[in-house]
XYZ file of C-alpha atoms in Angstrom:
464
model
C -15.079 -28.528 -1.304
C -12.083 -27.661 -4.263
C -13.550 -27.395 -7.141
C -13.095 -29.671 -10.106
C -10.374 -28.639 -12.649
C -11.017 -26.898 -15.493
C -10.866 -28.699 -18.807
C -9.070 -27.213 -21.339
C -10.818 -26.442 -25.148
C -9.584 -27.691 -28.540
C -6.939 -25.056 -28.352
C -5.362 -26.094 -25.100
C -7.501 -23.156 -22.847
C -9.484 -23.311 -20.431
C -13.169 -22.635 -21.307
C -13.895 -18.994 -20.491
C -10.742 -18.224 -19.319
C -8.837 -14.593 -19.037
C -5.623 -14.629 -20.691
C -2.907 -15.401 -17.723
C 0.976 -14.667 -18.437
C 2.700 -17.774 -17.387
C 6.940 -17.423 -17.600
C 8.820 -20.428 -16.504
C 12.506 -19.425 -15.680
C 15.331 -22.148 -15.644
C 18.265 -21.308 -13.519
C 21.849 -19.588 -15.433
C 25.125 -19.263 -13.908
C 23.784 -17.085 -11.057
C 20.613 -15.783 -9.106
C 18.196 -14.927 -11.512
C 15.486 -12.617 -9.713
C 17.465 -11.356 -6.176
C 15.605 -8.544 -5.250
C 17.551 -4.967 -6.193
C 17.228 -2.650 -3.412
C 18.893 0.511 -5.351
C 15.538 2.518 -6.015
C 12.225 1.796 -6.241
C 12.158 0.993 -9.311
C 14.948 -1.151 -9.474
C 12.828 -3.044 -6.490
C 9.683 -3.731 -8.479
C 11.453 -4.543 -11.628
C 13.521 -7.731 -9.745
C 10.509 -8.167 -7.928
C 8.912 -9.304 -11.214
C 11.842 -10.426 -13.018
C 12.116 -11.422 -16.087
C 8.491 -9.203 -16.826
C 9.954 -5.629 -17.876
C 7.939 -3.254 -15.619
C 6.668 -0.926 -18.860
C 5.050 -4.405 -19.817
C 3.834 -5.202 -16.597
C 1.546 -2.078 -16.281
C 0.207 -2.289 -20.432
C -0.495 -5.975 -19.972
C -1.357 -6.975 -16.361
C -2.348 -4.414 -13.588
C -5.590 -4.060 -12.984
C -6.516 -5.989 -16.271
C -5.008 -10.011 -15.466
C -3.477 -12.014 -13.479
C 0.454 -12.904 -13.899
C 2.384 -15.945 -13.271
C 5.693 -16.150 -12.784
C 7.218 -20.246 -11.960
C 11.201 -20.060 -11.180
C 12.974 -22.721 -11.312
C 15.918 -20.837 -9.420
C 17.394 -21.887 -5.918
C 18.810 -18.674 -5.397
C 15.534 -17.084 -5.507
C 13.612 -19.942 -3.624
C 16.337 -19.969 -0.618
C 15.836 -16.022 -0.857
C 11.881 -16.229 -0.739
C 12.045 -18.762 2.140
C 14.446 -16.748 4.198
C 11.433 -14.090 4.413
C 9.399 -16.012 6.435
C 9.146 -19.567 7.959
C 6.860 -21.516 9.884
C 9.773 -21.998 12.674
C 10.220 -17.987 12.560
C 6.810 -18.569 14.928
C 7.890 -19.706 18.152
C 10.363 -16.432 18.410
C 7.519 -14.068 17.640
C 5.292 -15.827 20.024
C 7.769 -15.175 23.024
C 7.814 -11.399 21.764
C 4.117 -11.435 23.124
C 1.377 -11.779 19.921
C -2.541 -11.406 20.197
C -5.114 -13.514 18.655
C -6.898 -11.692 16.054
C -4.327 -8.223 16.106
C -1.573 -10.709 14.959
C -2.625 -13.855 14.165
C -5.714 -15.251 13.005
C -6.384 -19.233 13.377
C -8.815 -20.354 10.689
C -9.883 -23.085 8.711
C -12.668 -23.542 5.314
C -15.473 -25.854 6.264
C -18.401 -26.151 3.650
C -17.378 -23.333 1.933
C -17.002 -21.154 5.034
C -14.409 -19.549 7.272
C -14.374 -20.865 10.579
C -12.316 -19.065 12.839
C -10.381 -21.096 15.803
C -8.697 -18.108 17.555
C -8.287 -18.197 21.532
C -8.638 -15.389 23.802
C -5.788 -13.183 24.441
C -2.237 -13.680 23.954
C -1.022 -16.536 21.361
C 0.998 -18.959 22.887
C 3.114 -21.313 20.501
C 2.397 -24.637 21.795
C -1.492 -24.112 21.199
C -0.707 -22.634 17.779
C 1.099 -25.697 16.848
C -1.249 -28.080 18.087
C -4.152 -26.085 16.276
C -1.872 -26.606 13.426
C -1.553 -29.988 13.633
C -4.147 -31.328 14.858
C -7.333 -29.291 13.345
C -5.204 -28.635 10.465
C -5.774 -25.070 10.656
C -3.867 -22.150 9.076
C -2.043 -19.875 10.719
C -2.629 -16.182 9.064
C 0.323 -13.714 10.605
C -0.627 -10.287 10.093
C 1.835 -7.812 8.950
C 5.013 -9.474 9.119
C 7.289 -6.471 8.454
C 6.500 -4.673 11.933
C 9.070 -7.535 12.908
C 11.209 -8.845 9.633
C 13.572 -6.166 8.583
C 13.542 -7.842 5.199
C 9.945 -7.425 4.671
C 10.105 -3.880 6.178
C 12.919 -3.372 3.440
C 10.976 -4.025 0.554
C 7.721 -2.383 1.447
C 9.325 0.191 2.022
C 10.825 0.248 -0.985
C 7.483 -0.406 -2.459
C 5.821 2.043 -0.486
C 7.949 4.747 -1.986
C 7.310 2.602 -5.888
C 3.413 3.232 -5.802
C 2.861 6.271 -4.000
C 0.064 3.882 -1.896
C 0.354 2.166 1.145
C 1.364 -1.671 0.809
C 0.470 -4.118 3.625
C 1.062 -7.671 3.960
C 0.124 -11.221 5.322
C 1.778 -14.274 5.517
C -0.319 -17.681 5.305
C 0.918 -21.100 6.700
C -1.448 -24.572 5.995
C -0.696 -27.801 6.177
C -0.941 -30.735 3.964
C -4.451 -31.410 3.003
C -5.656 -27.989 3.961
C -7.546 -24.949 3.233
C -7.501 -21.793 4.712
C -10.119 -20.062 3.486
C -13.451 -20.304 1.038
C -13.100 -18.169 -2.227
C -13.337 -14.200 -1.815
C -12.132 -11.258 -3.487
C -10.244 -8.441 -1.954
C -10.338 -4.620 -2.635
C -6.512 -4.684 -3.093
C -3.698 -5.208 -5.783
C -2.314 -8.936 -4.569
C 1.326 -9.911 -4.899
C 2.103 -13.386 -3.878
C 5.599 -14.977 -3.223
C 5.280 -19.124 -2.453
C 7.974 -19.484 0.665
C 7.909 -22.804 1.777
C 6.099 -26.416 0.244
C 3.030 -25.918 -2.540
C 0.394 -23.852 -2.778
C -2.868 -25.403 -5.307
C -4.708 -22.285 -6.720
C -7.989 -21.355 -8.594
C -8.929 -18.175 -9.906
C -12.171 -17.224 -11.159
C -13.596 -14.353 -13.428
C -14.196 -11.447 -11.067
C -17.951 -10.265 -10.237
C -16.809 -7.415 -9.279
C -14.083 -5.922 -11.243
C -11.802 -3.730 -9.485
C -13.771 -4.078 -6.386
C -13.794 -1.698 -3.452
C -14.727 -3.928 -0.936
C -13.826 -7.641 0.339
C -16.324 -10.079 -0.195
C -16.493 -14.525 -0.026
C -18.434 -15.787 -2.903
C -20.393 -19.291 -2.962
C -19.196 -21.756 -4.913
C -22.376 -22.121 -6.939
C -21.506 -18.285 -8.396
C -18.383 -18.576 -9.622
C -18.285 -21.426 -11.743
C -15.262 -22.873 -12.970
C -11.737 -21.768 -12.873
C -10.167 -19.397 -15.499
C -6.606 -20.238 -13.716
C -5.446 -23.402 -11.525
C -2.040 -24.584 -10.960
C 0.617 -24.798 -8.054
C 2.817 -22.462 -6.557
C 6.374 -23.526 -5.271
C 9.202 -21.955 -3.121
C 10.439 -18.792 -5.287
C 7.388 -18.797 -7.463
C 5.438 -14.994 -8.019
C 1.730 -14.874 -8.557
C -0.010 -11.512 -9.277
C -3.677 -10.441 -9.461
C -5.993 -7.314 -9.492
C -8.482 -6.397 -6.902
C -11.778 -8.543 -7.586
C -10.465 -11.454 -8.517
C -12.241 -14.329 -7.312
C -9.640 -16.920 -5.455
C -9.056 -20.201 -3.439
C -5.653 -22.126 -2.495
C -5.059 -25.298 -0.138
C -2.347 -27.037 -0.007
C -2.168 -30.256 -1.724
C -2.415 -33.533 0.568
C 0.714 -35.884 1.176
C 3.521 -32.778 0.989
C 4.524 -30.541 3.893
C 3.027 -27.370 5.305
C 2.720 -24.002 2.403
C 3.864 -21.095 3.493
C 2.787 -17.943 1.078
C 2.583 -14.192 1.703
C 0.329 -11.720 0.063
C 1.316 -7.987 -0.707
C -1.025 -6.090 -1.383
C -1.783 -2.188 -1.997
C -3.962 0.350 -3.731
C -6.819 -0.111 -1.134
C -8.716 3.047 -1.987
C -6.742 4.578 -4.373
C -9.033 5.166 -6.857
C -9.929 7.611 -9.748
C -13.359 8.362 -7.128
C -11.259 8.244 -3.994
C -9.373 11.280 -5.477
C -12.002 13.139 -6.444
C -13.646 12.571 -3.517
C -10.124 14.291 -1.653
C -10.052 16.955 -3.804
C -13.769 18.199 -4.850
C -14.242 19.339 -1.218
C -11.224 21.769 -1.728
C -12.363 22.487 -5.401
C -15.495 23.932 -4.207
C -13.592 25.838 -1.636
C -12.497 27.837 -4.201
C -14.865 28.359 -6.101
C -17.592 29.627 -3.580
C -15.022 32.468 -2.828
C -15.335 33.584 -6.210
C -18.699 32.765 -8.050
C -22.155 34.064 -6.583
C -24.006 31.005 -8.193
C -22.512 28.834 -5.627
C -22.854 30.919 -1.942
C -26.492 31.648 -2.850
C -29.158 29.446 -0.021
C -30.657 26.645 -1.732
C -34.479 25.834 -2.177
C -36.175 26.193 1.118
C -37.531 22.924 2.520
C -34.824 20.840 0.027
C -33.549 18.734 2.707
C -36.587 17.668 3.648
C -37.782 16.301 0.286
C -35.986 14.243 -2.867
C -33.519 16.560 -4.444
C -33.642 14.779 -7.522
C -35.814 17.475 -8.354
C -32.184 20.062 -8.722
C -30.212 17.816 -10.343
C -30.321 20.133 -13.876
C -28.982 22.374 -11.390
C -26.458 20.538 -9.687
C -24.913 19.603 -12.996
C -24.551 22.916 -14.108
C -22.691 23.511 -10.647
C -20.463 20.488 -12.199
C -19.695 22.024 -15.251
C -18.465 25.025 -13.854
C -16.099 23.167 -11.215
C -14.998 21.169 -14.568
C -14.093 24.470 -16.309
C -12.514 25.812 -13.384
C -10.169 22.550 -13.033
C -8.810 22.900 -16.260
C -6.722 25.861 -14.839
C -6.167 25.085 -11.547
C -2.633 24.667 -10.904
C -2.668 23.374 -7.126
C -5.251 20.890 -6.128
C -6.439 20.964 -2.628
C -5.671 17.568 -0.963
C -8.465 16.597 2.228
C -7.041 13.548 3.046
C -4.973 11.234 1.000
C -1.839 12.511 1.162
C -1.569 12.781 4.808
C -3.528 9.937 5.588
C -0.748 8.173 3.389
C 2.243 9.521 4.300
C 0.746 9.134 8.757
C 0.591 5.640 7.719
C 3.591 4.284 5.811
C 6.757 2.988 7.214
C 9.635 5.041 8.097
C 12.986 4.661 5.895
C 14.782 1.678 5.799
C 17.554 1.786 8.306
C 20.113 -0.141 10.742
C 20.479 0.856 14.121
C 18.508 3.193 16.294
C 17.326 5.016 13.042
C 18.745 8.870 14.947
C 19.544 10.164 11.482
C 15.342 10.402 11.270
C 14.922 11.683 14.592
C 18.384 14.510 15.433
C 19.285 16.960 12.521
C 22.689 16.481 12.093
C 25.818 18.315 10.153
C 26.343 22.038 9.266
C 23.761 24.299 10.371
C 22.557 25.573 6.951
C 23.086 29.244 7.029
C 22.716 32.352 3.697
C 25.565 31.630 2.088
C 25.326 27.708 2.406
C 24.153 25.318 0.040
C 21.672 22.639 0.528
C 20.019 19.718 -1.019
C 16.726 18.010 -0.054
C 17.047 14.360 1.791
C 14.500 11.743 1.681
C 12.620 12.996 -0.921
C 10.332 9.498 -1.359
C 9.228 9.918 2.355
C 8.224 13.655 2.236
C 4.802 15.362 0.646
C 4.379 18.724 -0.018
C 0.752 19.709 -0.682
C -1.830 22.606 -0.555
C -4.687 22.586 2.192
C -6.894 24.631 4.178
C -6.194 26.118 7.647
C -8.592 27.350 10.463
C -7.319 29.942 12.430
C -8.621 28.996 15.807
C -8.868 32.893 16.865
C -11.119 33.873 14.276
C -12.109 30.642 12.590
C -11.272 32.335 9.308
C -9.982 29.861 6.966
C -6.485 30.511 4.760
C -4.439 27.702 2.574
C -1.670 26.809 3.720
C 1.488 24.511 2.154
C 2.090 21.461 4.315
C 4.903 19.403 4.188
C 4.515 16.178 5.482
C 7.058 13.246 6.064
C 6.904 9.757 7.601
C 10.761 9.575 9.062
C 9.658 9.366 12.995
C 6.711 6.934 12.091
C 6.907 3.834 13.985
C 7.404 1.262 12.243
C 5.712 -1.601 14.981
C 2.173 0.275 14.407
C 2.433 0.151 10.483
C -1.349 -1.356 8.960
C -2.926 -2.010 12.108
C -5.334 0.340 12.014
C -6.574 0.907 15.552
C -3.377 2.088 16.595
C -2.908 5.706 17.177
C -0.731 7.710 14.714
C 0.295 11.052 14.245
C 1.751 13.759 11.252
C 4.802 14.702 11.445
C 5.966 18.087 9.546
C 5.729 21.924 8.843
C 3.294 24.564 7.695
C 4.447 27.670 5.444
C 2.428 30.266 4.449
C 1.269 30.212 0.402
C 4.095 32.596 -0.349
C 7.012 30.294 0.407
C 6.131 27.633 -2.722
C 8.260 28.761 -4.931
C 10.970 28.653 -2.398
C 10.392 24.911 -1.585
C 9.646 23.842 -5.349
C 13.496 25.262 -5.686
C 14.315 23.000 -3.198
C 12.250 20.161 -4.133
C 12.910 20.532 -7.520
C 16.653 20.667 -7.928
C 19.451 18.338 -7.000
C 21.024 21.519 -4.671
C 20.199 24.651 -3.889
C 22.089 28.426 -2.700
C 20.069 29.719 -0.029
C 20.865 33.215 -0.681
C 19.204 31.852 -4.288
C 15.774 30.941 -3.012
C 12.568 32.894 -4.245
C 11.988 35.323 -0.558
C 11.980 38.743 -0.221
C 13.979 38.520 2.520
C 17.223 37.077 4.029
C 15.542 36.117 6.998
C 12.730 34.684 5.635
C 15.244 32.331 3.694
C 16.991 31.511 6.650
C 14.080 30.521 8.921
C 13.072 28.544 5.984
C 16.048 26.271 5.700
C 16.110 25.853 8.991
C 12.895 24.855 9.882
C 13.490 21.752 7.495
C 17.179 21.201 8.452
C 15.267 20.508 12.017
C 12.918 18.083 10.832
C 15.818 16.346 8.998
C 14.772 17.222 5.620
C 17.955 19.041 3.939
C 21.205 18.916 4.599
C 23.768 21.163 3.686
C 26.405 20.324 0.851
């Protein structure tokens, strides 16, 4: 059941509402909000057009929702070239799964009920679901096959540092797709085709970390509702309590979510890092390779915690003059996972080093910069099982593009390993529009060589 709308106060809001941006554009001379491809920035800035992206981050992330309502054809025939509901038949013949691709669902009392098949989706059976049991069609990760989508979260990818997924949700008239939930990621929402009827609600769980529906009994009325249509932009923080159907008597909604920042938290970094942190410290201080209590892990250790925070105070000193944080996880797990650079054609300019062979007295600048991460972390020697750091450089140009979010699917790193000696040498190279190699920080001419060349391989620099 929708709930009722809000009523506003005596001063035109909503009872107990948050504070919700709401910019209504009218059309000039040209295409007010095309997206800009020309850096990342550039992306996200058109992407929330006319909302200066320095405002965007004071005002709205993580805090409230935005809400942007064009009234710009450019930008609606734009949004609706993404993704339509005819774009399904195509992708059905390319051989989708029920449940890895598309989920069939529809809210019933408050409650998801899930009308997938078994097996592979076939189109006439999706469109009869459609029509008939008025359920919605939820397309998972659209950009493994739309090299628009792929385009800007990529872009996007490259904006945030994070990964950034998306779905695309189709309903019909008179329709709901699902009861009211929260997710644990930042939500970006562009209406494609028809009108979308939302409510948002204050969150129960503020930045939350994990998805969760919520009754309709505890979450009492809307702080937000209105309607989406084609070209409109809708933005809210993780938590955030929300429902949308699509209002009766018009055609079908289509809407995509993009969303990102899934565990990328102040406490998912320290969680990367402390492990690494403590690495380092054990080498050096006494305190922390001495045995503890015997018979503590078989009893509540609440009893050291005077001790244990003492241990944290001396990692806190410590950090304050570390200069290279060990990274466990994030970084690779984030750069494994992203999509490969934007490209046409058979993307061999990721894959097949190409130009000069850099060489002593050659020059050479570092490509792709926004799909490479260099980082600090430990390595096992599997002869002696001793345990050295190590720099890694990481990069995402041969990851495959079709396996991007979907989780169960195999993926693998891609990049080198230098000893601790050579970062100087690569922060030259990272750090400056072009290097001499004969210039970089080495002892030795070979050692400079070998270097260049090992990332010349992997497609990294190129020589200038």
């Amino acid at each position: 059941m929708m709930p009722k709308k809000a009523k506003p106060t005596g001063n035109g809001k909503e009872e107990g509402s948050v504070p919700c941006k709401q910019v209504k554009i009218e059309a000039a001379g040209g295409p007010s909000s095309i997206l800009n491809f020309e850096s990342p920035s550039d992306l996200f800035e058109s992407l929330i057009s006319p909302i200066k992206t320095e405002t965007f981050f004071r005002e709205f992330w993580e805090k409230k929702p935005l809400l942007i309502q064009r009234d710009d054809p450019a930008v609606a025939t734009y949004y609706r070239s993404l993704f339509r509901l005819s774009d399904l038949k195509s992708l059905c013949s390319w051989g989708m799964y029920y449940g890895r691709d598309i989920n069939v669902c529809r809210c019933v009392n408050g409650k998801k009920k899930v009308l997938n098949k078994d097996g592979k989706v076939h189109f006439l059976q999706l469109r009869k679901d459609f029509d008939q049991k008025r359920a919605t069609i939820q397309f998972h990760q659209p950009q493994r096959f739309k090299d628009e989508l792929w385009r800007i979260q990529e872009k996007l990818e490259c904006y945030f540092g994070s990964l950034v997924g998306s779905n695309v949700y189709i309903t019909p008239a008179g329709s709901q797709g699902l009861p009211p939930h929260y997710d644990d990621v930042e939500v970006f929402i562009l209406q494609l085709e028809g009108e979308k009827h939302w409510c948002l609600y204050h969150p129960t769980v503020p930045l939350a970390r994990e998805y969760s529906v919520e009754a309709e009994d505890r979450i009492g009325r809307p702080t937000h509702e209105f309607t989406l249509k084609p070209g409109d932009f809708l933005y809210f923080p993780r938590g955030t309590i929300h429902q949308a159907d699509t209002p009766p008597g018009l055609a079908h909604s289509t809407h995509m979510t993009i969303s990102t920042y899934q565990n990328n938290s102040w406490g998912d970094f320290l969680l990367d890092t402390m492990s690494g942190l403590v690495f380092d410290t054990a080498k050096e201080d006494l305190e922390f390779r001495a045995g503890i209590p015997r018979q503590l892990l078989l009893v509540e250790a609440t009893a050291v915690a005077t001790r244990l925070s003492g241990f944290l105070r001396t990692l806190a000193d410590r950090l304050e003059g570390t200069k290279e944080l060990l990274s466990a996880d994030m970084k690779k797990d984030f750069v494994m996972n992203r999509l490969p650079p934007y490209h046409m054609g058979d993307g061999s300019e990721f894959s097949t080093p190409g130009g000069q062979l850099p060489r002593l007295d050659s020059t050479v600048r570092l490509q792709f910069k926004d799909h490479t991460i260099l980082t600090v972390g430990l390595h096992q020697d599997q002869s002696d099982e001793t345990q050295e750091k190590m720099i890694y450089i990481y990069h995402s140009l041969k990851n495959r593009r079709e396996t991007h979010m979907m989780g169960n699917e195999e993926t693998e790193s891609h990049g080198l390993r230098f000893p601790l000696s050579h970062m100087d040498a690569l922060k030259q190279i990272w750090g400056h529009p072009a290097v001499s190699v004969k210039n970089l920080k080495l002892p030795t001419d070979e050692e400079k060589e070998n270097l260049v060349l090992s990332l010349w391989t992997e497609c990294l620099i190129q020589v200038v």
